[in-house]
mmCIF file of C-alpha atoms in Angstrom:
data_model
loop_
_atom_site.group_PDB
_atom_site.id
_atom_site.type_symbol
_atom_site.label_atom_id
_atom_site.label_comp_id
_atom_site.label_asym_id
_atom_site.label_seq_id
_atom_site.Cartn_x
_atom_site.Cartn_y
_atom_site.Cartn_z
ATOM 1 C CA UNK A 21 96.653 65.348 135.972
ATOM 2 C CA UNK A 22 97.435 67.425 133.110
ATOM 3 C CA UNK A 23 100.790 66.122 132.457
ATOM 4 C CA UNK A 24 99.052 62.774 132.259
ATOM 5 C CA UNK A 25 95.973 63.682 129.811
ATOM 6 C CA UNK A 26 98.997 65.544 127.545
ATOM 7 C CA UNK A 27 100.824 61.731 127.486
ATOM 8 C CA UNK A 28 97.939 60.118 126.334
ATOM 9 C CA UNK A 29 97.035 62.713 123.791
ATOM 10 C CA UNK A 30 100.583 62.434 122.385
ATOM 11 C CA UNK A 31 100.623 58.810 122.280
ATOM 12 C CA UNK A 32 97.154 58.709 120.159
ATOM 13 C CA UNK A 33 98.846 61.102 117.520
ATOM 14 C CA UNK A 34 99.810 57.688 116.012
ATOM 15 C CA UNK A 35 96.394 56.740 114.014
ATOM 16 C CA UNK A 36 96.679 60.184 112.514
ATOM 17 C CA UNK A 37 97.799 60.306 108.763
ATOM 18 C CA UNK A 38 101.554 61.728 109.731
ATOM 19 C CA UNK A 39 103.881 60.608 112.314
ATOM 20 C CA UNK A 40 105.026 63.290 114.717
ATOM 21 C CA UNK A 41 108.549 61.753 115.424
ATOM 22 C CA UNK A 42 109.109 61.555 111.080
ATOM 23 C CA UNK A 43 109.807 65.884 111.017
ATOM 24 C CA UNK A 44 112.282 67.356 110.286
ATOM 25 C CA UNK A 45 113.768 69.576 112.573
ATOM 26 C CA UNK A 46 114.595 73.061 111.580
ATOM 27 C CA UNK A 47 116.951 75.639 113.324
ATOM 28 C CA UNK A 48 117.298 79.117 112.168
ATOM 29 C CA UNK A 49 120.815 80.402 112.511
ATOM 30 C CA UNK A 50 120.047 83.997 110.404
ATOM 31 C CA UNK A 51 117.176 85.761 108.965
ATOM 32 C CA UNK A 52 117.856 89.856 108.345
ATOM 33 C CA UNK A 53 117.978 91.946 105.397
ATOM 34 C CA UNK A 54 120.760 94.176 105.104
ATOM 35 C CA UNK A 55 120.825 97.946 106.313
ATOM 36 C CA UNK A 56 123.116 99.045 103.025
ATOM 37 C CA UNK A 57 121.780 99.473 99.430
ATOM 38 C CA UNK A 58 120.867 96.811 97.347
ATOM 39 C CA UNK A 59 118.701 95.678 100.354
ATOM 40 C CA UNK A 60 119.447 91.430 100.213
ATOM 41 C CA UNK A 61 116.775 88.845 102.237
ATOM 42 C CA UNK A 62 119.705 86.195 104.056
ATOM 43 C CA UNK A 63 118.803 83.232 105.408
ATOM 44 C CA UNK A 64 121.071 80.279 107.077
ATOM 45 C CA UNK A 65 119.307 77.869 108.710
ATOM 46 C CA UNK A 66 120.651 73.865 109.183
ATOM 47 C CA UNK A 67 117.920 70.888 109.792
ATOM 48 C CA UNK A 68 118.503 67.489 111.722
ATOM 49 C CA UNK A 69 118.674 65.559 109.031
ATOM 50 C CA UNK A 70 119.771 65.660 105.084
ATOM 51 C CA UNK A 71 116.822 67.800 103.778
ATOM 52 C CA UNK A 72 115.939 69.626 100.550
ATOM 53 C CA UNK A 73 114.453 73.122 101.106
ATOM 54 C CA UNK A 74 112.240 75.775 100.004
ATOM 55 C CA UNK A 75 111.734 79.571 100.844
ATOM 56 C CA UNK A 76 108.101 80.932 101.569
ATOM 57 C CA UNK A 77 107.648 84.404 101.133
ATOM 58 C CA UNK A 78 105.142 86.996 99.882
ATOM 59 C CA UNK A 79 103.203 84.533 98.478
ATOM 60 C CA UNK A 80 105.946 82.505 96.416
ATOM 61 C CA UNK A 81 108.150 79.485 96.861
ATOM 62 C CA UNK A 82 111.940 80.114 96.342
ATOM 63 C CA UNK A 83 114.171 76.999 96.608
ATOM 64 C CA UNK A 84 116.835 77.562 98.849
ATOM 65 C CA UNK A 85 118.535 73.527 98.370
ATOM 66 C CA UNK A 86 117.168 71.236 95.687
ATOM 67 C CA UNK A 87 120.037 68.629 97.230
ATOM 68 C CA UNK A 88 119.688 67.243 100.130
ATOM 69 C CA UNK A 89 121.819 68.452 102.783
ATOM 70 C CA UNK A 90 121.931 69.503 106.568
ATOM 71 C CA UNK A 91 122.819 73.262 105.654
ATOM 72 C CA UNK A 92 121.097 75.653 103.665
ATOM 73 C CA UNK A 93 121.900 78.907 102.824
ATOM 74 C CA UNK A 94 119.282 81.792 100.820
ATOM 75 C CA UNK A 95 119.779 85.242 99.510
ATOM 76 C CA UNK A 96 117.016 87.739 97.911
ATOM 77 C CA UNK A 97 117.642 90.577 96.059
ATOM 78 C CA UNK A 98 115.003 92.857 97.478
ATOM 79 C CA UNK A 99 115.033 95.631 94.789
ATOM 80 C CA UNK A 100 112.113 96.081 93.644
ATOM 81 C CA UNK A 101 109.855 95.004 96.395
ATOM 82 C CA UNK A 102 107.160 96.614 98.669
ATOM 83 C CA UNK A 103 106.001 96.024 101.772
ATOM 84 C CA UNK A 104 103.184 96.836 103.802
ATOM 85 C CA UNK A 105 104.531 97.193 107.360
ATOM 86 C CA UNK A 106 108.021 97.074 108.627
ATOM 87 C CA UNK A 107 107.910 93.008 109.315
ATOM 88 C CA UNK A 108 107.267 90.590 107.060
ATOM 89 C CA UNK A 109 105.890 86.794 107.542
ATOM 90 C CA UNK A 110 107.829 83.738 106.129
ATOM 91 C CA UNK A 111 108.476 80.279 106.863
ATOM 92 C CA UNK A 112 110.827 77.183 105.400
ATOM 93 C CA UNK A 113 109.631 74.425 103.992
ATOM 94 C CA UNK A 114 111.560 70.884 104.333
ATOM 95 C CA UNK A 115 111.346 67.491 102.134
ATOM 96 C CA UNK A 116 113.277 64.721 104.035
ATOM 97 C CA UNK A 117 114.847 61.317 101.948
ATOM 98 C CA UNK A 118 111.735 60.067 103.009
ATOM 99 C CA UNK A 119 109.114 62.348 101.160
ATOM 100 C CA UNK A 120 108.017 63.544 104.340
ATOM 101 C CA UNK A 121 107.566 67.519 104.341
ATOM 102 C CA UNK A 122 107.994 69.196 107.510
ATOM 103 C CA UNK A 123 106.682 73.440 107.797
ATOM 104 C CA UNK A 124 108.775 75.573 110.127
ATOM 105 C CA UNK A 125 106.343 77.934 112.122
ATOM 106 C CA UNK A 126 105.671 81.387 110.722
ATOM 107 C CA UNK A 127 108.223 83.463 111.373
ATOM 108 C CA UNK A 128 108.668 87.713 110.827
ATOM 109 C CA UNK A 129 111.692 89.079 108.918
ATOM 110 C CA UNK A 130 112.493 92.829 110.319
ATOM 111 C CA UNK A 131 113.224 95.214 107.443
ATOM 112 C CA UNK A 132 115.755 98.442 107.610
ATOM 113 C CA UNK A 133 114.406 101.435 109.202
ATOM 114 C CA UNK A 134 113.805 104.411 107.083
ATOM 115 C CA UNK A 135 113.906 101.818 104.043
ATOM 116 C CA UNK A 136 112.507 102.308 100.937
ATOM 117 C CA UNK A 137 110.853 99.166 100.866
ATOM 118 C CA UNK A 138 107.802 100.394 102.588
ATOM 119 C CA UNK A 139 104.600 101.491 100.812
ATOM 120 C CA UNK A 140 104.085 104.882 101.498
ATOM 121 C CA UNK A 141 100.410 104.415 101.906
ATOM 122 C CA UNK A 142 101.146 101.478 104.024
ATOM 123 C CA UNK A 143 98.911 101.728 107.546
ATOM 124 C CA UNK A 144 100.524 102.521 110.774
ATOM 125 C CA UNK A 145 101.304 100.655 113.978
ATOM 126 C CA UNK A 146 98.354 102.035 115.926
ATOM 127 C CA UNK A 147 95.790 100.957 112.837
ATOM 128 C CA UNK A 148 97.009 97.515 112.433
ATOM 129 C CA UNK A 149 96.609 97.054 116.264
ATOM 130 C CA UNK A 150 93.131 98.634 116.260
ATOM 131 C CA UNK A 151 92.610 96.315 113.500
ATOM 132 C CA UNK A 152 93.729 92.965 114.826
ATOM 133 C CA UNK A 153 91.733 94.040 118.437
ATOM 134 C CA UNK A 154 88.396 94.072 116.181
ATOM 135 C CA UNK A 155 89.357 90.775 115.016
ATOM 136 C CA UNK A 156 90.779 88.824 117.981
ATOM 137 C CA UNK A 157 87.327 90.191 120.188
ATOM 138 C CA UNK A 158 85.132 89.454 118.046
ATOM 139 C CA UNK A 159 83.114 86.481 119.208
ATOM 140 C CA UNK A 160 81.956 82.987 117.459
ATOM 141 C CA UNK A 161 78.576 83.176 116.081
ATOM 142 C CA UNK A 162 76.713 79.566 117.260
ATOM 143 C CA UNK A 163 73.949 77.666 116.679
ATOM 144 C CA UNK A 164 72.446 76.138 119.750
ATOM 145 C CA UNK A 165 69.978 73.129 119.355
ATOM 146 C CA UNK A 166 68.128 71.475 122.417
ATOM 147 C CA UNK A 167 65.364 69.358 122.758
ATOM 148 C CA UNK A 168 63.462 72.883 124.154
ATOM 149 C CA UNK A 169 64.072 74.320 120.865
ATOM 150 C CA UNK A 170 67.034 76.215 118.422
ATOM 151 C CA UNK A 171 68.944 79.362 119.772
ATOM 152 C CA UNK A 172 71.357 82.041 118.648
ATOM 153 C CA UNK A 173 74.302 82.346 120.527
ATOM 154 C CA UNK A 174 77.686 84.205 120.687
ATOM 155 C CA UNK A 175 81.092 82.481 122.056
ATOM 156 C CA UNK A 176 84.185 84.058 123.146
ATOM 157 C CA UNK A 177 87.106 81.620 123.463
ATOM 158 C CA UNK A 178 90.537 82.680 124.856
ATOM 159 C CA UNK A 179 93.511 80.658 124.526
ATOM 160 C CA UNK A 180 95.170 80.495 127.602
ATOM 161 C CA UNK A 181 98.189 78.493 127.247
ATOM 162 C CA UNK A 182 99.504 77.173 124.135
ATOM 163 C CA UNK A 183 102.100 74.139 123.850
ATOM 164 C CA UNK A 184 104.426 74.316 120.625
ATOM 165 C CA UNK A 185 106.598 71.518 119.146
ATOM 166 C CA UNK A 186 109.299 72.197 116.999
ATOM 167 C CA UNK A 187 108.345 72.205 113.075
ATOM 168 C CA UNK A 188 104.702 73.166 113.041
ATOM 169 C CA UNK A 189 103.098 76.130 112.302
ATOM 170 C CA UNK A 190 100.349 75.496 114.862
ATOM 171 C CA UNK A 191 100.379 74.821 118.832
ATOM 172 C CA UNK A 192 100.405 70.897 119.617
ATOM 173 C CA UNK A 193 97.536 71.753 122.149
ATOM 174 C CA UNK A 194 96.015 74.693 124.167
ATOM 175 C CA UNK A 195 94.292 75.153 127.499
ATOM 176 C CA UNK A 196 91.880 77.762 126.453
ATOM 177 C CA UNK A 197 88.767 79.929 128.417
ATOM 178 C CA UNK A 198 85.152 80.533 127.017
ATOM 179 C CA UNK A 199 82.357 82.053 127.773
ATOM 180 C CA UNK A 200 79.207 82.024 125.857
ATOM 181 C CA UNK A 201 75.524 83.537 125.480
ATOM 182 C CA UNK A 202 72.437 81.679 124.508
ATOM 183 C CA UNK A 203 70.230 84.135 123.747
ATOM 184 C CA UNK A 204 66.401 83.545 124.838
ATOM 185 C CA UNK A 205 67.312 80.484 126.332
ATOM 186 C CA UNK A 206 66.216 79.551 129.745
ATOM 187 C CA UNK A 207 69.909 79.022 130.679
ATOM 188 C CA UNK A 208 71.325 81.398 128.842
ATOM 189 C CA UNK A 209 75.482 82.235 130.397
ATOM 190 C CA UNK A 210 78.195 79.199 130.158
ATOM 191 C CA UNK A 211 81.511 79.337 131.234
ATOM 192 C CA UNK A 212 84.083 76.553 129.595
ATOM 193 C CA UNK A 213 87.759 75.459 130.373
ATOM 194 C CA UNK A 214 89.378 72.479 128.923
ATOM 195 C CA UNK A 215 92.044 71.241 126.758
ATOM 196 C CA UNK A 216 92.043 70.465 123.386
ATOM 197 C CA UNK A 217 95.198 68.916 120.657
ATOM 198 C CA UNK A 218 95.942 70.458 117.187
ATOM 199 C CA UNK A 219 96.533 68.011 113.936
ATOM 200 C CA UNK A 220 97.887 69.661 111.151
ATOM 201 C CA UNK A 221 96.807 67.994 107.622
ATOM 202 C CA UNK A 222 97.337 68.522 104.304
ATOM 203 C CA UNK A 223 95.294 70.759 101.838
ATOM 204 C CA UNK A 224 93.036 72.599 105.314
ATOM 205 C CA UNK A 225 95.040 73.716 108.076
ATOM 206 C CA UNK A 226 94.527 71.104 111.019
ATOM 207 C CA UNK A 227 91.684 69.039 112.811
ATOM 208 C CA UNK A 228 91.346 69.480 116.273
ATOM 209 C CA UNK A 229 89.683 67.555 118.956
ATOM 210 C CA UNK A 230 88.965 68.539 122.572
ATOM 211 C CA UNK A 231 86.839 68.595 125.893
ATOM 212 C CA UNK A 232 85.808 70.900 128.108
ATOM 213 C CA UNK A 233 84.274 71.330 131.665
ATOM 214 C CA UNK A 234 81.544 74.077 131.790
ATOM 215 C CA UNK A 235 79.257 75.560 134.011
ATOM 216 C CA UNK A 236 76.123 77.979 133.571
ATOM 217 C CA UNK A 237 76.631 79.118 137.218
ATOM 218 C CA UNK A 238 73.051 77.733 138.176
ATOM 219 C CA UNK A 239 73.949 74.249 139.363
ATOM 220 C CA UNK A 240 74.552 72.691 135.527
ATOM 221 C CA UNK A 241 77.695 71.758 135.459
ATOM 222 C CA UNK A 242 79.392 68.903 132.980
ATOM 223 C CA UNK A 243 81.876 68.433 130.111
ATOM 224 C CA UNK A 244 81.540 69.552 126.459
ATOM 225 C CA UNK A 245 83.863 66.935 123.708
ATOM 226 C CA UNK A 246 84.215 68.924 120.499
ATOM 227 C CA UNK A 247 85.903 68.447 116.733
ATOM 228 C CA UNK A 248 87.026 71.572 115.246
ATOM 229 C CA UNK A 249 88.414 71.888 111.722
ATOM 230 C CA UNK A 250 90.462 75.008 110.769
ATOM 231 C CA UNK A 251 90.008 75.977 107.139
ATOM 232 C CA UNK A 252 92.354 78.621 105.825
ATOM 233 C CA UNK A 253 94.110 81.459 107.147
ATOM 234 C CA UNK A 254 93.891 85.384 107.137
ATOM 235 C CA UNK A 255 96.113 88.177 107.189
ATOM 236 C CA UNK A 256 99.240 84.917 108.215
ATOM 237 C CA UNK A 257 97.581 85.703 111.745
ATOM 238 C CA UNK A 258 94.382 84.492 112.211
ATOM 239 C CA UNK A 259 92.623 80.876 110.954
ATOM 240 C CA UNK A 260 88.958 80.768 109.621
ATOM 241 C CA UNK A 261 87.300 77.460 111.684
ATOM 242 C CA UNK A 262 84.132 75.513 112.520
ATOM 243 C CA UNK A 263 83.623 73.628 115.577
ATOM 244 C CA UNK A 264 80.978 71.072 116.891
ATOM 245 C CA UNK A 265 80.391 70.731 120.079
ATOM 246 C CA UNK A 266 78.552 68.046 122.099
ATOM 247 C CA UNK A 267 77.459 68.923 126.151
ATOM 248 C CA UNK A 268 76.162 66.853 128.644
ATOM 249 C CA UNK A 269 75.882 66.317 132.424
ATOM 250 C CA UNK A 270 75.335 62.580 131.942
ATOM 251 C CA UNK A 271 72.351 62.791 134.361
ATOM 252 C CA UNK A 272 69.626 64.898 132.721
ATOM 253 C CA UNK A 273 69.319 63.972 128.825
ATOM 254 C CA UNK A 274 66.910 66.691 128.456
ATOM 255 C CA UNK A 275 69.784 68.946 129.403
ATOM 256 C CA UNK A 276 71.990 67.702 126.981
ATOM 257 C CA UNK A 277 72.593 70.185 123.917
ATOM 258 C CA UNK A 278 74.436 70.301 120.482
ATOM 259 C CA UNK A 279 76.397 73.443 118.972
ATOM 260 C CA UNK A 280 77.959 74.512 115.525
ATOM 261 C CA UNK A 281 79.720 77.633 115.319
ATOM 262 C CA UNK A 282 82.241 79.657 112.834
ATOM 263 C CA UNK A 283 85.414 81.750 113.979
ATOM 264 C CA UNK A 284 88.682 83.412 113.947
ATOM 265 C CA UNK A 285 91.566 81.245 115.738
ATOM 266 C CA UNK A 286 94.762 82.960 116.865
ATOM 267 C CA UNK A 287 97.057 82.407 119.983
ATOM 268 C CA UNK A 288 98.931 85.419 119.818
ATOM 269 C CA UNK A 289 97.937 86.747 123.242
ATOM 270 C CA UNK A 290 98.565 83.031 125.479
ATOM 271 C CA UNK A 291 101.242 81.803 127.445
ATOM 272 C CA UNK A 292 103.310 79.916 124.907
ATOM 273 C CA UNK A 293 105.128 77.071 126.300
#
């Protein structure tokens, strides 16, 4: 069953704006810096196709190949530079003959240890970690409106398993948990699992439809279609979205509710497939 509902969500990808099967595909062949003095960034990487190229990194665009060609090749002098941890985020960025621009996913370059590229006020390993547990547990604040009246509520979603394709910086889809609280509502404890497929567009990050089954453990029990839209992204790790959400047990209308909510997205702890 959910080989089938994947098919069918792959074959609507064609009324978006971009065609999956027009990327680029990118294959990373080396990405290190260099254990011995002057510390050098190099990259070799080859795509399917005659590409130019460009070099993300801290924040600015490098151009590895301005021709287009099938292998690229990158070096950075890295004098100079300072880093807050002992990996740093980057990813490529491909034009094809046909305009079409294809983003690798975001990848982490290792630097030397005992470098000197590393801030010495730079936070530890057990700090970040704290700090990315605050984030990743913290729940959705949600906005709850029935025809009973308007509730607070907080949502806890947990992706499950995440599906990748090749070229995108995003999952194609995710089977996810969630469990939410409606606070002062007279059903107040949901639990949700369902599916939902990942867009990326230009200028936000990606839209994202979906459905859900959910249950309040008190004989409700239906299916939840929702549009999310994810925004922009924090710390490379975590995306800033919005989601509407629309349930129903198609036999009770009076049962039937609407919510809006605001989170933090990131799939670092699923089953990536």
């Amino acid at each position: 069953m959910i080989k089938k509902l994947l098919l069918y969500l792959a074959l609507t990808t064609v009324t978006i704006n971009y065609a999956q099967d027009a990327i680029t595909e990118i294959y990373i062949i080396d990405a290190y810096v260099t254990p011995e003095l002057p510390y050098t960034l190099k990259l070799t990487f080859f795509t399917s196709e005659p590409a130019q190229s460009k070099f993300h990194f801290e924040n600015e665009e490098y151009v590895v190949s301005d021709e287009f060609t099938e292998d690229h090749t990158f070096e950075l002098n890295l004098t100079g530079f300072k880093f807050d941890s002992t990996t740093v985020p980057y990813f490529i960025e491909v034009q094809n003959a046909e305009g079409v621009i294809t983003k690798s996913e975001i990848y982490d370059i290792a630097l030397p240890e005992d470098n000197e590229l590393k801030k010495d006020d730079a936070p530890g390993l057990f700090t970040i970690c704290c700090f990315g547990g605050v984030i990743f547990g913290f729940p959705s604040p949600t906005y709850v409106s029935t025809k009973d009246g308007d509730y607070f509520s907080l949502t806890k979603e947990i992706p499950i398993v995440t599906f990748f394709a090749s070229g995108f910086n995003y999952p194609m889809g995710i089977i996810a948990a969630e469990y939410s609280h409606i606070f002062k509502s007279p059903r107040q404890n949901f639990l949700r699992i369902g599916y939902k497929h990942i867009f990326e567009v230009s200028y936000i990050e990606y839209i994202s439809p979906g459905v859900n089954g959910f249950t309040d453990f008190n004989g409700l029990n239906g299916i939840s279609p929702e549009i999310t839209v994810g925004w922009f992204n924090v710390y490379n790790s975590f995306t800033v979205y919005t989601k509407y959400r629309f349930n129903t047990n198609f036999n009770e209308d009076n049962k039937n509710f609407h919510e809006v909510s605001i989170g933090l997205y990131s799939s670092f702890l699923s089953f990536n497939l």
